[in-house]
Short mmCIF file of C-alpha atoms in Angstrom, two decimals:
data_model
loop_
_atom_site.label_atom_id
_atom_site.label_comp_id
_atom_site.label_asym_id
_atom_site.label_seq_id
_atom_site.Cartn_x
_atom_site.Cartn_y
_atom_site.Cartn_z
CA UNK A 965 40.42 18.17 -20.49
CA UNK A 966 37.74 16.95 -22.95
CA UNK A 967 34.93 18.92 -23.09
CA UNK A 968 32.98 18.09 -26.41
CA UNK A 969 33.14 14.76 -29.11
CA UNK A 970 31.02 14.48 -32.52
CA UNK A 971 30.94 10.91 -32.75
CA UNK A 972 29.24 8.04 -33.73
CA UNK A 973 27.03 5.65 -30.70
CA UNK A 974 28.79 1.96 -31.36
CA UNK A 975 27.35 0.51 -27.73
CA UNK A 976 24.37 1.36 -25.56
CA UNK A 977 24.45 0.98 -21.78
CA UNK A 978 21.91 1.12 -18.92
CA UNK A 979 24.25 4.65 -17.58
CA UNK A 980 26.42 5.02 -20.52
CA UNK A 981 27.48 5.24 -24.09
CA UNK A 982 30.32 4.50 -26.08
CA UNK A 983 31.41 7.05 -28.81
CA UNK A 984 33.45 6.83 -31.70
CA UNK A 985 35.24 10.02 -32.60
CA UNK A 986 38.28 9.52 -35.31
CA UNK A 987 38.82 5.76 -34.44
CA UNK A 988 39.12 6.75 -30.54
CA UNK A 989 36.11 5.00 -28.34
CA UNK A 990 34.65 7.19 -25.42
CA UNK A 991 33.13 5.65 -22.56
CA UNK A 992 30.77 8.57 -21.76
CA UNK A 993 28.44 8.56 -18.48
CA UNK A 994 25.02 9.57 -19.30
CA UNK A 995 21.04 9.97 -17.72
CA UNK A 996 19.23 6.82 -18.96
CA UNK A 997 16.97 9.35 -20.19
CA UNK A 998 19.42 10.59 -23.01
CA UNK A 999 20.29 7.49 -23.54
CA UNK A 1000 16.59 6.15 -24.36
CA UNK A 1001 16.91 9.28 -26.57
CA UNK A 1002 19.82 7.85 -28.69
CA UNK A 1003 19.79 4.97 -31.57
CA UNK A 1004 23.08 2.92 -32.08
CA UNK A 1005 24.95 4.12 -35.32
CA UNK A 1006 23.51 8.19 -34.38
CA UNK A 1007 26.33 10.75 -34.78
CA UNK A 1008 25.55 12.73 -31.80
CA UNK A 1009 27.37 15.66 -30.28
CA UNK A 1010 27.96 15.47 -26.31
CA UNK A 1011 28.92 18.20 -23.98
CA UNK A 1012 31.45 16.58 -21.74
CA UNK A 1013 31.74 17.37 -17.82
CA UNK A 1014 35.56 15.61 -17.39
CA UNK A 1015 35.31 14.18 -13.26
CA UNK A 1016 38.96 13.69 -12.60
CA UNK A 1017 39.76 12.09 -9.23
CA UNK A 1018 42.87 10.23 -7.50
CA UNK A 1019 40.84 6.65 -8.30
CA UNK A 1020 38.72 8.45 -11.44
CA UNK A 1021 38.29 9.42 -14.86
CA UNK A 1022 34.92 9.70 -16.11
CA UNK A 1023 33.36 11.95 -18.94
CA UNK A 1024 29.95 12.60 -18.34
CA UNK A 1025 27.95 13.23 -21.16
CA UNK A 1026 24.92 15.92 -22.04
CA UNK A 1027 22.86 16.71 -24.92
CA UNK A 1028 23.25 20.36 -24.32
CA UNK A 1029 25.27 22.74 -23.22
CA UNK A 1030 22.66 24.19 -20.74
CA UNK A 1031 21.80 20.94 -19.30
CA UNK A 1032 25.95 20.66 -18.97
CA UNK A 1033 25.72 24.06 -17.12
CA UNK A 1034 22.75 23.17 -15.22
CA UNK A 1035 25.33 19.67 -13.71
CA UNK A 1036 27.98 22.10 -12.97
CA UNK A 1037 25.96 24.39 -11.00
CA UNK A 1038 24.04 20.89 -9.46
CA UNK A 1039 28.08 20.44 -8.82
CA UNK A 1040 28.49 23.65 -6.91
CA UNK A 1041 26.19 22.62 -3.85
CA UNK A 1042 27.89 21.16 -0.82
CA UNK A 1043 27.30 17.11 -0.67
CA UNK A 1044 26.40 17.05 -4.24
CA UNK A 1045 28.94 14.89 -6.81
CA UNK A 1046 28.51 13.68 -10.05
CA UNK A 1047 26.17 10.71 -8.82
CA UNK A 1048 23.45 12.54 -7.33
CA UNK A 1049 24.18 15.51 -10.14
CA UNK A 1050 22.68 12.95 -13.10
CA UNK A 1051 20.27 11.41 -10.48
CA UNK A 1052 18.56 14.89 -10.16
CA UNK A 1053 18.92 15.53 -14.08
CA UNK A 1054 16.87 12.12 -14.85
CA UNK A 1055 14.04 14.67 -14.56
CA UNK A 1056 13.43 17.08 -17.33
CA UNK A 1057 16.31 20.07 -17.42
CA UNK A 1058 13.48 22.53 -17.30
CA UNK A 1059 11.40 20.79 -14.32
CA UNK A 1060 13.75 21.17 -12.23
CA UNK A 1061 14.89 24.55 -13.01
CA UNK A 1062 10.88 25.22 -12.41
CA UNK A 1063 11.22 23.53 -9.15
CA UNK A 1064 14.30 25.11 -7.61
CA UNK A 1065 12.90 28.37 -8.74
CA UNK A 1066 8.98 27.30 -7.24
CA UNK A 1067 10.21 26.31 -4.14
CA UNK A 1068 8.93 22.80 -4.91
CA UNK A 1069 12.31 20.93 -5.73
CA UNK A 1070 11.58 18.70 -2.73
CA UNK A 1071 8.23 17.42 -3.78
CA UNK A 1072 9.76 16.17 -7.06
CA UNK A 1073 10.65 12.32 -6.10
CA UNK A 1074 14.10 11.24 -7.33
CA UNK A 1075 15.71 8.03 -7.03
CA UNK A 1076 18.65 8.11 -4.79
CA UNK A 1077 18.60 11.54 -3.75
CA UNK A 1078 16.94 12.28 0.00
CA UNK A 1079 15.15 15.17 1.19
CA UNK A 1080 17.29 16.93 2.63
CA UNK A 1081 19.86 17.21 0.09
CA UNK A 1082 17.18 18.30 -2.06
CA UNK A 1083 16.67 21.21 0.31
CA UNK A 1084 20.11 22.36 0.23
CA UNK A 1085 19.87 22.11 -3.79
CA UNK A 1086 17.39 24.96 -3.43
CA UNK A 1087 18.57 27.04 -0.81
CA UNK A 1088 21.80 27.27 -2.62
CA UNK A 1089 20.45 27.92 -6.20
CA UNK A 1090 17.37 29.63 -6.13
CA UNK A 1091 17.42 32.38 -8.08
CA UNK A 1092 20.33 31.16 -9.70
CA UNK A 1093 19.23 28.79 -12.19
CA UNK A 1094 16.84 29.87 -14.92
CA UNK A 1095 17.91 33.02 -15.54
CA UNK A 1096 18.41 33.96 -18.91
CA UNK A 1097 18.06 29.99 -20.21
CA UNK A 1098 15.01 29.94 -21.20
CA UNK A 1099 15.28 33.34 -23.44
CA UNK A 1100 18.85 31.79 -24.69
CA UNK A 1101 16.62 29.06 -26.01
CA UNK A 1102 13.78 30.99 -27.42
CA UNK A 1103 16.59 33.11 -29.00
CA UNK A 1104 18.12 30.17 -30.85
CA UNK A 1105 14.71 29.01 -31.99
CA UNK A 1106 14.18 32.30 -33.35
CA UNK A 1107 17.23 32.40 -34.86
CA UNK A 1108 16.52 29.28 -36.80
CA UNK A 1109 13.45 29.56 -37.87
CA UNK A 1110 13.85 33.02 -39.40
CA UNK A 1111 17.45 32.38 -40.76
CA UNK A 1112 16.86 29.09 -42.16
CA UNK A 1113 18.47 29.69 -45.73
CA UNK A 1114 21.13 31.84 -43.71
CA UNK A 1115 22.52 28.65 -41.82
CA UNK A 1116 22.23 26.55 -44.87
CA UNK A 1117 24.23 29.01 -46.43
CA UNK A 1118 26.63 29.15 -43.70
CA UNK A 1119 26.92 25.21 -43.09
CA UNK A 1120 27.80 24.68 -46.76
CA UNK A 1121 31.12 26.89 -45.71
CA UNK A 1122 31.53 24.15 -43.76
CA UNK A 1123 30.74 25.95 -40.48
CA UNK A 1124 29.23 24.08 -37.49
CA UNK A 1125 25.62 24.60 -36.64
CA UNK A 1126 26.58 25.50 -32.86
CA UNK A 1127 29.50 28.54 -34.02
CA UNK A 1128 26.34 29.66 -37.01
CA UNK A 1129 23.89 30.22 -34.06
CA UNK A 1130 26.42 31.91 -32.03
CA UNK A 1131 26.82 33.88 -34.93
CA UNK A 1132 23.74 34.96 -35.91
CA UNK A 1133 23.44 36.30 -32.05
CA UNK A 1134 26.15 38.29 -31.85
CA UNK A 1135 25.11 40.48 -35.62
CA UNK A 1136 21.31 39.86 -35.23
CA UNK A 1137 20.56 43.65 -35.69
CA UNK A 1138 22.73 43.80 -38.16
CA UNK A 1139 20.91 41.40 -40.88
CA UNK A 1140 19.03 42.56 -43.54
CA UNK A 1141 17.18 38.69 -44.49
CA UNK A 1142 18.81 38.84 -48.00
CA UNK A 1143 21.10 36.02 -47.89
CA UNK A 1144 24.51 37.60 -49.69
CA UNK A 1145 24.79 40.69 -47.49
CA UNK A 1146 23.87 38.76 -44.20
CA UNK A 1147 26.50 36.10 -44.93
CA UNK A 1148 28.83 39.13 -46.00
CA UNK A 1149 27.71 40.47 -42.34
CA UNK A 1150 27.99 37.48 -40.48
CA UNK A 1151 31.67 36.65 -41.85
CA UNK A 1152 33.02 40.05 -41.55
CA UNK A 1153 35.32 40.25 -38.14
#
């Protein structure tokens, strides 16, 4: 199953990119609103949701892993697939998480997706969206802004920005903001 590619955009669609990752082309379903957010030639990384199906193999492509968590729980409601999933994610990640937590999802007009299936989207995840994502974000924001040189540091090791945050989260008590020890700190198993 593919789950993540680093790549570089060679073709823009209206619902989909392609990606290069080591000579291999992706065809990776996306919101037109990502898309609009992406420039031929970008290296981008994209969270992949893999929809296999008797007829289908699709990847379906995020810019974040909690807007790929956000799909999968979209997923998890009865009469919801992959189609009406990205429909409902055209609209800012953090909208609707607002919405389905308001009680308001239905007053948000999406193309393609009726009432009543926005109904069901609430009853069967409010409360369960939201939670802890917005402080996961917050964290990571604080993370980088305070541990700047510290990631620097760490990316020169040639360690990926995602597994530095990660990190920094798990030993955040334990740093001291003087670069040796904390990279000392964060390496240490």
């Amino acid at each position: 199953m593919i789950a993540y590619l680093n790549g570089t955009i060679i073709k823009k669609s209206e619902n989909y990119i392609i990606s290069n990752v080591a000579e291999v082309g992706y065809k990776v379903e996306m919101t037109a609103r990502n898309i609009n957010k992406l420039k031929l030639s970008d290296i981008v990384e994209i969270w992949i949701y893999t929809f296999v199906r008797e007829d289908a193999f699709r990847l379906i492509g995020f810019l974040s892993q909690e807007e790929l968590d956000l799909f999968e729980k979209l997923l998890s409601v009865s009469g919801v697939g992959p189609k009406v999933a990205l429909a409902i994610l055209e609209v800012d990640k953090n909208d609707i998480i607002n919405a389905i937590n308001a009680k308001k999802l239905s007053d948000i007009k999406i193309s393609g997706v009726g009432k009543k299936t926005l109904e069901k989207v609430h009853i069967e995840l409010h409360g369960k969206v939201g939670v802890g994502d917005s402080n996961s974000n917050i964290m990571a924001n604080l993370i980088n802004a305070q541990n700047e040189e510290l990631i620097e540091a760490l990316l020169s090791l040639g360690y990926k920005k995602l597994e530095i945050v990660n990190m920094i989260k798990k030993k955040q008590s334990l740093l001291t903001g003087k670069i040796e020890k904390d990279v000392k700190v964060i390496l240490k198993r």
